[in-house]
Amino acid sequence: MSRPGTGKKAGRSVWLTILCAILFHLGLGILLYPTFSSQWNKWRREQLIADYSPSLTELQVSQPLALKPDEETWRGKRV
């Protein structure tokens, strides 16, 4: 006599379980992707802004902008 759980049906059952697990995780990944990508992009944007702000402040303090004669003419402020 053969033992229960052996043979062709047991082999199919194992592959069916593996396939269902793969499909479940694939579906879960597709479902959760927008949430995770949104959080990642928010975190990354905050990091870039935090890195950019000190350099912008430093630039504004050390190098005030002055209009060149070309820009004054272009803006309609002819001297």
PDB file of N, CA and C in Angstrom:
ATOM      1  N   MET A   1       0.828  -1.187   0.000  1.00  0.00           N
ATOM      2  CA  MET A   1       0.000   0.000   0.000  1.00  0.00           C
ATOM      3  C   MET A   1       0.866   1.242   0.000  1.00  0.00           C
ATOM      4  N   SER A   2       0.347   2.242  -0.633  1.00  0.00           N
ATOM      5  CA  SER A   2       1.082   3.504  -0.635  1.00  0.00           C
ATOM      6  C   SER A   2       0.634   4.377   0.526  1.00  0.00           C
ATOM      7  N   ARG A   3       1.550   5.174   0.978  1.00  0.00           N
ATOM      8  CA  ARG A   3       1.225   6.061   2.098  1.00  0.00           C
ATOM      9  C   ARG A   3       0.436   7.266   1.603  1.00  0.00           C
ATOM     10  N   PRO A   4      -0.433   7.804   2.460  1.00  0.00           N
ATOM     11  CA  PRO A   4      -1.157   9.006   2.062  1.00  0.00           C
ATOM     12  C   PRO A   4      -0.178  10.181   1.934  1.00  0.00           C
ATOM     13  N   GLY A   5      -0.437  11.051   0.975  1.00  0.00           N
ATOM     14  CA  GLY A   5       0.411  12.213   0.780  1.00  0.00           C
ATOM     15  C   GLY A   5       1.557  11.966  -0.175  1.00  0.00           C
ATOM     16  N   THR A   6       1.567  10.800  -0.818  1.00  0.00           N
ATOM     17  CA  THR A   6       2.623  10.517  -1.788  1.00  0.00           C
ATOM     18  C   THR A   6       1.978  10.280  -3.130  1.00  0.00           C
ATOM     19  N   GLY A   7       2.726  10.465  -4.166  1.00  0.00           N
ATOM     20  CA  GLY A   7       2.195  10.211  -5.497  1.00  0.00           C
ATOM     21  C   GLY A   7       1.952  11.495  -6.266  1.00  0.00           C
ATOM     22  N   LYS A   8       1.204  11.368  -7.356  1.00  0.00           N
ATOM     23  CA  LYS A   8       0.977  12.495  -8.252  1.00  0.00           C
ATOM     24  C   LYS A   8       0.165  13.604  -7.605  1.00  0.00           C
ATOM     25  N   LYS A   9      -0.843  13.243  -6.832  1.00  0.00           N
ATOM     26  CA  LYS A   9      -1.691  14.260  -6.212  1.00  0.00           C
ATOM     27  C   LYS A   9      -0.909  15.087  -5.194  1.00  0.00           C
ATOM     28  N   ALA A  10      -0.019  14.473  -4.452  1.00  0.00           N
ATOM     29  CA  ALA A  10       0.785  15.197  -3.465  1.00  0.00           C
ATOM     30  C   ALA A  10       1.735  16.157  -4.175  1.00  0.00           C
ATOM     31  N   GLY A  11       2.304  15.737  -5.279  1.00  0.00           N
ATOM     32  CA  GLY A  11       3.204  16.598  -6.055  1.00  0.00           C
ATOM     33  C   GLY A  11       2.474  17.809  -6.609  1.00  0.00           C
ATOM     34  N   ARG A  12       1.276  17.582  -7.108  1.00  0.00           N
ATOM     35  CA  ARG A  12       0.464  18.695  -7.611  1.00  0.00           C
ATOM     36  C   ARG A  12       0.094  19.641  -6.483  1.00  0.00           C
ATOM     37  N   SER A  13      -0.206  19.079  -5.325  1.00  0.00           N
ATOM     38  CA  SER A  13      -0.599  19.888  -4.181  1.00  0.00           C
ATOM     39  C   SER A  13       0.543  20.815  -3.749  1.00  0.00           C
ATOM     40  N   VAL A  14       1.755  20.300  -3.767  1.00  0.00           N
ATOM     41  CA  VAL A  14       2.913  21.115  -3.388  1.00  0.00           C
ATOM     42  C   VAL A  14       3.099  22.259  -4.382  1.00  0.00           C
ATOM     43  N   TRP A  15       3.050  21.948  -5.668  1.00  0.00           N
ATOM     44  CA  TRP A  15       3.225  22.991  -6.697  1.00  0.00           C
ATOM     45  C   TRP A  15       2.085  24.004  -6.666  1.00  0.00           C
ATOM     46  N   LEU A  16       0.884  23.537  -6.380  1.00  0.00           N
ATOM     47  CA  LEU A  16      -0.254  24.450  -6.290  1.00  0.00           C
ATOM     48  C   LEU A  16      -0.091  25.398  -5.098  1.00  0.00           C
ATOM     49  N   THR A  17       0.398  24.874  -3.993  1.00  0.00           N
ATOM     50  CA  THR A  17       0.643  25.704  -2.814  1.00  0.00           C
ATOM     51  C   THR A  17       1.725  26.742  -3.103  1.00  0.00           C
ATOM     52  N   ILE A  18       2.784  26.333  -3.765  1.00  0.00           N
ATOM     53  CA  ILE A  18       3.871  27.264  -4.119  1.00  0.00           C
ATOM     54  C   ILE A  18       3.357  28.337  -5.073  1.00  0.00           C
ATOM     55  N   LEU A  19       2.577  27.940  -6.061  1.00  0.00           N
ATOM     56  CA  LEU A  19       2.023  28.891  -7.018  1.00  0.00           C
ATOM     57  C   LEU A  19       1.094  29.885  -6.335  1.00  0.00           C
ATOM     58  N   CYS A  20       0.258  29.400  -5.435  1.00  0.00           N
ATOM     59  CA  CYS A  20      -0.643  30.292  -4.698  1.00  0.00           C
ATOM     60  C   CYS A  20       0.141  31.275  -3.828  1.00  0.00           C
ATOM     61  N   ALA A  21       1.211  30.819  -3.199  1.00  0.00           N
ATOM     62  CA  ALA A  21       2.039  31.693  -2.368  1.00  0.00           C
ATOM     63  C   ALA A  21       2.705  32.771  -3.219  1.00  0.00           C
ATOM     64  N   ILE A  22       3.202  32.389  -4.381  1.00  0.00           N
ATOM     65  CA  ILE A  22       3.832  33.360  -5.284  1.00  0.00           C
ATOM     66  C   ILE A  22       2.812  34.387  -5.758  1.00  0.00           C
ATOM     67  N   LEU A  23       1.645  33.926  -6.169  1.00  0.00           N
ATOM     68  CA  LEU A  23       0.602  34.847  -6.637  1.00  0.00           C
ATOM     69  C   LEU A  23       0.131  35.776  -5.521  1.00  0.00           C
ATOM     70  N   PHE A  24       0.029  35.256  -4.307  1.00  0.00           N
ATOM     71  CA  PHE A  24      -0.371  36.084  -3.165  1.00  0.00           C
ATOM     72  C   PHE A  24       0.650  37.201  -2.928  1.00  0.00           C
ATOM     73  N   HIS A  25       1.938  36.841  -2.908  1.00  0.00           N
ATOM     74  CA  HIS A  25       2.968  37.846  -2.665  1.00  0.00           C
ATOM     75  C   HIS A  25       3.073  38.843  -3.813  1.00  0.00           C
ATOM     76  N   LEU A  26       2.873  38.396  -5.015  1.00  0.00           N
ATOM     77  CA  LEU A  26       2.870  39.294  -6.171  1.00  0.00           C
ATOM     78  C   LEU A  26       1.717  40.287  -6.068  1.00  0.00           C
ATOM     79  N   GLY A  27       0.548  39.808  -5.752  1.00  0.00           N
ATOM     80  CA  GLY A  27      -0.610  40.686  -5.593  1.00  0.00           C
ATOM     81  C   GLY A  27      -0.444  41.657  -4.442  1.00  0.00           C
ATOM     82  N   LEU A  28       0.112  41.184  -3.334  1.00  0.00           N
ATOM     83  CA  LEU A  28       0.360  42.050  -2.189  1.00  0.00           C
ATOM     84  C   LEU A  28       1.370  43.139  -2.546  1.00  0.00           C
ATOM     85  N   GLY A  29       2.387  42.786  -3.296  1.00  0.00           N
ATOM     86  CA  GLY A  29       3.376  43.774  -3.741  1.00  0.00           C
ATOM     87  C   GLY A  29       2.765  44.831  -4.638  1.00  0.00           C
ATOM     88  N   ILE A  30       1.905  44.413  -5.554  1.00  0.00           N
ATOM     89  CA  ILE A  30       1.231  45.360  -6.445  1.00  0.00           C
ATOM     90  C   ILE A  30       0.287  46.258  -5.647  1.00  0.00           C
ATOM     91  N   LEU A  31      -0.376  45.695  -4.665  1.00  0.00           N
ATOM     92  CA  LEU A  31      -1.301  46.464  -3.841  1.00  0.00           C
ATOM     93  C   LEU A  31      -0.576  47.501  -2.983  1.00  0.00           C
ATOM     94  N   LEU A  32       0.556  47.130  -2.408  1.00  0.00           N
ATOM     95  CA  LEU A  32       1.270  48.015  -1.488  1.00  0.00           C
ATOM     96  C   LEU A  32       2.278  48.934  -2.165  1.00  0.00           C
ATOM     97  N   TYR A  33       2.586  48.715  -3.444  1.00  0.00           N
ATOM     98  CA  TYR A  33       3.592  49.525  -4.139  1.00  0.00           C
ATOM     99  C   TYR A  33       3.309  51.027  -4.082  1.00  0.00           C
ATOM    100  N   PRO A  34       2.097  51.500  -4.369  1.00  0.00           N
ATOM    101  CA  PRO A  34       1.867  52.959  -4.326  1.00  0.00           C
ATOM    102  C   PRO A  34       2.138  53.568  -2.948  1.00  0.00           C
ATOM    103  N   THR A  35       1.781  52.876  -1.901  1.00  0.00           N
ATOM    104  CA  THR A  35       2.008  53.392  -0.552  1.00  0.00           C
ATOM    105  C   THR A  35       3.496  53.496  -0.261  1.00  0.00           C
ATOM    106  N   PHE A  36       4.236  52.435  -0.533  1.00  0.00           N
ATOM    107  CA  PHE A  36       5.669  52.448  -0.255  1.00  0.00           C
ATOM    108  C   PHE A  36       6.406  53.440  -1.139  1.00  0.00           C
ATOM    109  N   SER A  37       6.051  53.531  -2.405  1.00  0.00           N
ATOM    110  CA  SER A  37       6.751  54.470  -3.280  1.00  0.00           C
ATOM    111  C   SER A  37       6.451  55.909  -2.887  1.00  0.00           C
ATOM    112  N   SER A  38       5.240  56.190  -2.458  1.00  0.00           N
ATOM    113  CA  SER A  38       4.891  57.529  -2.014  1.00  0.00           C
ATOM    114  C   SER A  38       5.676  57.908  -0.763  1.00  0.00           C
ATOM    115  N   GLN A  39       5.783  56.999   0.183  1.00  0.00           N
ATOM    116  CA  GLN A  39       6.555  57.267   1.393  1.00  0.00           C
ATOM    117  C   GLN A  39       8.039  57.447   1.078  1.00  0.00           C
ATOM    118  N   TRP A  40       8.565  56.622   0.186  1.00  0.00           N
ATOM    119  CA  TRP A  40       9.971  56.729  -0.208  1.00  0.00           C
ATOM    120  C   TRP A  40      10.235  58.080  -0.868  1.00  0.00           C
ATOM    121  N   ASN A  41       9.366  58.478  -1.789  1.00  0.00           N
ATOM    122  CA  ASN A  41       9.558  59.749  -2.479  1.00  0.00           C
ATOM    123  C   ASN A  41       9.432  60.926  -1.527  1.00  0.00           C
ATOM    124  N   LYS A  42       8.536  60.843  -0.570  1.00  0.00           N
ATOM    125  CA  LYS A  42       8.397  61.909   0.436  1.00  0.00           C
ATOM    126  C   LYS A  42       9.673  62.015   1.265  1.00  0.00           C
ATOM    127  N   TRP A  43      10.196  60.883   1.720  1.00  0.00           N
ATOM    128  CA  TRP A  43      11.421  60.885   2.512  1.00  0.00           C
ATOM    129  C   TRP A  43      12.588  61.434   1.695  1.00  0.00           C
ATOM    130  N   ARG A  44      12.687  60.998   0.445  1.00  0.00           N
ATOM    131  CA  ARG A  44      13.802  61.443  -0.412  1.00  0.00           C
ATOM    132  C   ARG A  44      13.707  62.938  -0.689  1.00  0.00           C
ATOM    133  N   ARG A  45      12.513  63.446  -0.930  1.00  0.00           N
ATOM    134  CA  ARG A  45      12.308  64.868  -1.184  1.00  0.00           C
ATOM    135  C   ARG A  45      12.709  65.692   0.039  1.00  0.00           C
ATOM    136  N   GLU A  46      12.350  65.227   1.217  1.00  0.00           N
ATOM    137  CA  GLU A  46      12.732  65.932   2.443  1.00  0.00           C
ATOM    138  C   GLU A  46      14.237  65.943   2.636  1.00  0.00           C
ATOM    139  N   GLN A  47      14.895  64.841   2.293  1.00  0.00           N
ATOM    140  CA  GLN A  47      16.354  64.786   2.396  1.00  0.00           C
ATOM    141  C   GLN A  47      17.010  65.766   1.430  1.00  0.00           C
ATOM    142  N   LEU A  48      16.515  65.830   0.205  1.00  0.00           N
ATOM    143  CA  LEU A  48      17.091  66.743  -0.783  1.00  0.00           C
ATOM    144  C   LEU A  48      16.880  68.202  -0.389  1.00  0.00           C
ATOM    145  N   ILE A  49      15.708  68.521   0.127  1.00  0.00           N
ATOM    146  CA  ILE A  49      15.431  69.888   0.570  1.00  0.00           C
ATOM    147  C   ILE A  49      16.321  70.252   1.748  1.00  0.00           C
ATOM    148  N   ALA A  50      16.494  69.331   2.682  1.00  0.00           N
ATOM    149  CA  ALA A  50      17.347  69.589   3.839  1.00  0.00           C
ATOM    150  C   ALA A  50      18.800  69.822   3.406  1.00  0.00           C
ATOM    151  N   ASP A  51      19.265  69.104   2.378  1.00  0.00           N
ATOM    152  CA  ASP A  51      20.628  69.306   1.876  1.00  0.00           C
ATOM    153  C   ASP A  51      20.744  70.600   1.078  1.00  0.00           C
ATOM    154  N   TYR A  52      19.700  70.992   0.406  1.00  0.00           N
ATOM    155  CA  TYR A  52      19.733  72.151  -0.480  1.00  0.00           C
ATOM    156  C   TYR A  52      19.593  73.468   0.285  1.00  0.00           C
ATOM    157  N   SER A  53      18.788  73.505   1.327  1.00  0.00           N
ATOM    158  CA  SER A  53      18.498  74.741   2.046  1.00  0.00           C
ATOM    159  C   SER A  53      19.745  75.424   2.617  1.00  0.00           C
ATOM    160  N   PRO A  54      20.659  74.721   3.296  1.00  0.00           N
ATOM    161  CA  PRO A  54      21.850  75.418   3.812  1.00  0.00           C
ATOM    162  C   PRO A  54      22.716  76.011   2.702  1.00  0.00           C
ATOM    163  N   SER A  55      22.855  75.313   1.598  1.00  0.00           N
ATOM    164  CA  SER A  55      23.676  75.846   0.512  1.00  0.00           C
ATOM    165  C   SER A  55      23.009  77.055  -0.131  1.00  0.00           C
ATOM    166  N   LEU A  56      21.697  77.067  -0.198  1.00  0.00           N
ATOM    167  CA  LEU A  56      20.987  78.215  -0.740  1.00  0.00           C
ATOM    168  C   LEU A  56      21.141  79.425   0.176  1.00  0.00           C
ATOM    169  N   THR A  57      21.024  79.224   1.479  1.00  0.00           N
ATOM    170  CA  THR A  57      21.198  80.308   2.445  1.00  0.00           C
ATOM    171  C   THR A  57      22.619  80.845   2.372  1.00  0.00           C
ATOM    172  N   GLU A  58      23.578  79.957   2.264  1.00  0.00           N
ATOM    173  CA  GLU A  58      24.974  80.369   2.158  1.00  0.00           C
ATOM    174  C   GLU A  58      25.201  81.175   0.889  1.00  0.00           C
ATOM    175  N   LEU A  59      24.599  80.779  -0.192  1.00  0.00           N
ATOM    176  CA  LEU A  59      24.737  81.485  -1.462  1.00  0.00           C
ATOM    177  C   LEU A  59      24.106  82.870  -1.374  1.00  0.00           C
ATOM    178  N   GLN A  60      22.947  82.983  -0.764  1.00  0.00           N
ATOM    179  CA  GLN A  60      22.270  84.266  -0.653  1.00  0.00           C
ATOM    180  C   GLN A  60      23.065  85.235   0.209  1.00  0.00           C
ATOM    181  N   VAL A  61      23.694  84.761   1.258  1.00  0.00           N
ATOM    182  CA  VAL A  61      24.449  85.623   2.154  1.00  0.00           C
ATOM    183  C   VAL A  61      25.762  86.043   1.520  1.00  0.00           C
ATOM    184  N   SER A  62      26.458  85.123   0.892  1.00  0.00           N
ATOM    185  CA  SER A  62      27.796  85.413   0.384  1.00  0.00           C
ATOM    186  C   SER A  62      27.797  86.110  -0.973  1.00  0.00           C
ATOM    187  N   GLN A  63      26.798  85.896  -1.791  1.00  0.00           N
ATOM    188  CA  GLN A  63      26.808  86.454  -3.136  1.00  0.00           C
ATOM    189  C   GLN A  63      25.476  87.103  -3.461  1.00  0.00           C
ATOM    190  N   PRO A  64      25.283  88.368  -3.077  1.00  0.00           N
ATOM    191  CA  PRO A  64      24.036  89.026  -3.449  1.00  0.00           C
ATOM    192  C   PRO A  64      23.969  89.214  -4.963  1.00  0.00           C
ATOM    193  N   LEU A  65      22.793  89.096  -5.513  1.00  0.00           N
ATOM    194  CA  LEU A  65      22.613  89.205  -6.955  1.00  0.00           C
ATOM    195  C   LEU A  65      22.568  90.667  -7.371  1.00  0.00           C
ATOM    196  N   ALA A  66      23.223  90.980  -8.464  1.00  0.00           N
ATOM    197  CA  ALA A  66      23.179  92.332  -9.024  1.00  0.00           C
ATOM    198  C   ALA A  66      22.774  92.200 -10.483  1.00  0.00           C
ATOM    199  N   LEU A  67      21.945  93.114 -10.936  1.00  0.00           N
ATOM    200  CA  LEU A  67      21.509  93.068 -12.325  1.00  0.00           C
ATOM    201  C   LEU A  67      22.614  93.564 -13.237  1.00  0.00           C
ATOM    202  N   LYS A  68      22.751  92.883 -14.345  1.00  0.00           N
ATOM    203  CA  LYS A  68      23.717  93.321 -15.352  1.00  0.00           C
ATOM    204  C   LYS A  68      23.018  94.335 -16.249  1.00  0.00           C
ATOM    205  N   PRO A  69      23.766  95.156 -16.944  1.00  0.00           N
ATOM    206  CA  PRO A  69      23.127  96.133 -17.842  1.00  0.00           C
ATOM    207  C   PRO A  69      22.194  95.474 -18.853  1.00  0.00           C
ATOM    208  N   ASP A  70      22.537  94.285 -19.348  1.00  0.00           N
ATOM    209  CA  ASP A  70      21.683  93.600 -20.330  1.00  0.00           C
ATOM    210  C   ASP A  70      20.325  93.272 -19.714  1.00  0.00           C
ATOM    211  N   GLU A  71      20.329  92.836 -18.470  1.00  0.00           N
ATOM    212  CA  GLU A  71      19.089  92.452 -17.812  1.00  0.00           C
ATOM    213  C   GLU A  71      18.222  93.671 -17.537  1.00  0.00           C
ATOM    214  N   GLU A  72      18.844  94.808 -17.218  1.00  0.00           N
ATOM    215  CA  GLU A  72      18.065  96.026 -16.991  1.00  0.00           C
ATOM    216  C   GLU A  72      17.359  96.450 -18.270  1.00  0.00           C
ATOM    217  N   THR A  73      18.046  96.363 -19.395  1.00  0.00           N
ATOM    218  CA  THR A  73      17.447  96.713 -20.680  1.00  0.00           C
ATOM    219  C   THR A  73      16.327  95.750 -21.028  1.00  0.00           C
ATOM    220  N   TRP A  74      16.572  94.470 -20.786  1.00  0.00           N
ATOM    221  CA  TRP A  74      15.586  93.456 -21.117  1.00  0.00           C
ATOM    222  C   TRP A  74      14.301  93.656 -20.316  1.00  0.00           C
ATOM    223  N   ARG A  75      14.421  94.117 -19.101  1.00  0.00           N
ATOM    224  CA  ARG A  75      13.257  94.302 -18.260  1.00  0.00           C
ATOM    225  C   ARG A  75      12.557  95.633 -18.534  1.00  0.00           C
ATOM    226  N   GLY A  76      13.043  96.401 -19.445  1.00  0.00           N
ATOM    227  CA  GLY A  76      12.397  97.650 -19.795  1.00  0.00           C
ATOM    228  C   GLY A  76      12.814  98.814 -18.924  1.00  0.00           C
ATOM    229  N   LYS A  77      13.904  98.684 -18.197  1.00  0.00           N
ATOM    230  CA  LYS A  77      14.386  99.751 -17.348  1.00  0.00           C
ATOM    231  C   LYS A  77      15.634 100.363 -17.990  1.00  0.00           C
ATOM    232  N   ARG A  78      15.433 101.027 -19.082  1.00  0.00           N
ATOM    233  CA  ARG A  78      16.595 101.597 -19.776  1.00  0.00           C
ATOM    234  C   ARG A  78      17.143 102.773 -18.974  1.00  0.00           C
ATOM    235  N   VAL A  79      18.441 102.785 -18.888  1.00  0.00           N
ATOM    236  CA  VAL A  79      19.110 103.815 -18.088  1.00  0.00           C
ATOM    237  C   VAL A  79      19.490 104.986 -18.968  1.00  0.00           C
TER     238      VAL A  79
END
